[in-house]
mmCIF file of C-alpha atoms in Angstrom:
data_model
loop_
_atom_site.group_PDB
_atom_site.id
_atom_site.type_symbol
_atom_site.label_atom_id
_atom_site.label_comp_id
_atom_site.label_asym_id
_atom_site.label_seq_id
_atom_site.Cartn_x
_atom_site.Cartn_y
_atom_site.Cartn_z
ATOM 1 C CA MET A 1 149.626 111.957 97.184
ATOM 2 C CA PRO A 2 149.028 113.329 94.173
ATOM 3 C CA PHE A 3 150.195 116.657 93.987
ATOM 4 C CA ALA A 4 149.477 119.603 91.359
ATOM 5 C CA GLN A 5 150.845 122.666 90.850
ATOM 6 C CA ILE A 6 148.731 125.320 88.646
ATOM 7 C CA TYR A 7 150.389 128.611 87.186
ATOM 8 C CA MET A 8 148.355 131.286 86.518
ATOM 9 C CA LEU A 9 148.662 135.208 85.639
ATOM 10 C CA GLU A 10 147.879 137.010 88.877
ATOM 11 C CA GLY A 11 144.379 138.275 89.049
ATOM 12 C CA ARG A 12 142.299 135.710 89.560
ATOM 13 C CA THR A 13 139.708 136.319 92.661
ATOM 14 C CA GLU A 14 139.602 134.076 95.479
ATOM 15 C CA GLU A 15 136.387 132.278 94.380
ATOM 16 C CA GLN A 16 138.061 131.299 91.174
ATOM 17 C CA LYS A 17 140.975 129.938 92.990
ATOM 18 C CA ARG A 18 138.432 127.662 95.289
ATOM 19 C CA ALA A 19 137.090 126.702 92.087
ATOM 20 C CA VAL A 20 140.389 125.707 90.367
ATOM 21 C CA ILE A 21 141.238 123.780 93.728
ATOM 22 C CA GLU A 22 137.660 121.745 93.916
ATOM 23 C CA LYS A 23 137.904 121.038 90.111
ATOM 24 C CA VAL A 24 141.442 119.827 90.238
ATOM 25 C CA THR A 25 140.909 117.623 93.108
ATOM 26 C CA GLN A 26 137.899 116.339 91.571
ATOM 27 C CA ALA A 27 139.736 115.541 88.365
ATOM 28 C CA LEU A 28 142.431 113.459 90.109
ATOM 29 C CA PHE A 29 140.021 111.897 91.986
ATOM 30 C CA GLU A 30 138.034 110.617 88.958
ATOM 31 C CA ALA A 31 141.571 110.018 86.952
ATOM 32 C CA VAL A 32 143.214 108.216 89.342
ATOM 33 C CA GLY A 33 141.030 107.234 92.154
ATOM 34 C CA ALA A 34 143.168 109.485 94.568
ATOM 35 C CA PRO A 35 141.122 109.895 97.859
ATOM 36 C CA ARG A 36 139.964 113.728 97.845
ATOM 37 C CA GLU A 37 142.070 114.306 101.367
ATOM 38 C CA THR A 38 145.355 113.011 99.913
ATOM 39 C CA VAL A 39 145.328 115.758 96.843
ATOM 40 C CA ARG A 40 147.202 118.881 97.073
ATOM 41 C CA VAL A 41 146.754 121.850 94.718
ATOM 42 C CA TRP A 42 149.279 124.347 94.637
ATOM 43 C CA ILE A 43 148.329 127.782 92.640
ATOM 44 C CA HIS A 44 151.337 129.816 91.768
ATOM 45 C CA ASP A 45 149.980 133.541 90.771
ATOM 46 C CA VAL A 46 152.695 134.855 88.527
ATOM 47 C CA PRO A 47 153.063 138.469 87.960
ATOM 48 C CA LYS A 48 152.184 139.636 84.670
ATOM 49 C CA GLU A 49 155.843 141.282 84.014
ATOM 50 C CA ASN A 50 157.304 137.994 85.031
ATOM 51 C CA TRP A 51 155.200 135.970 82.484
ATOM 52 C CA GLY A 52 156.512 136.349 78.642
ATOM 53 C CA ILE A 53 154.423 135.584 75.637
ATOM 54 C CA ALA A 54 156.228 135.407 72.122
ATOM 55 C CA GLY A 55 158.889 137.501 73.584
ATOM 56 C CA VAL A 56 156.905 140.295 74.989
ATOM 57 C CA SER A 57 155.669 140.343 78.688
ATOM 58 C CA ALA A 58 152.166 139.607 79.670
ATOM 59 C CA LYS A 59 151.881 143.088 81.218
ATOM 60 C CA ASP A 60 153.114 144.654 78.133
ATOM 61 C CA LEU A 61 150.673 142.797 76.163
ATOM 62 C CA GLY A 62 147.383 144.070 78.362
ATOM 63 C CA ARG A 63 146.433 140.435 79.529
#
C-alpha cells in the first residue's frame, strides 16, 4: 500500500487538494503499478509561520 505525504503551505482550496490527491494517486499507479484503491495520500497543511525559508518564516516573506 503506497502512502504519500505531501507538505504544503496552508491556503490551498479544497479543489486544489482534490487535484493533488488525484494526480499523486495516478502517478503511483503509473510508476509502480499500485492499484488505485490501495494508494493513500496525506496532505499536511502547514501554517505559514511554521515554515522557514532561509531563516525567515514564509508568513514574514509574504508567501
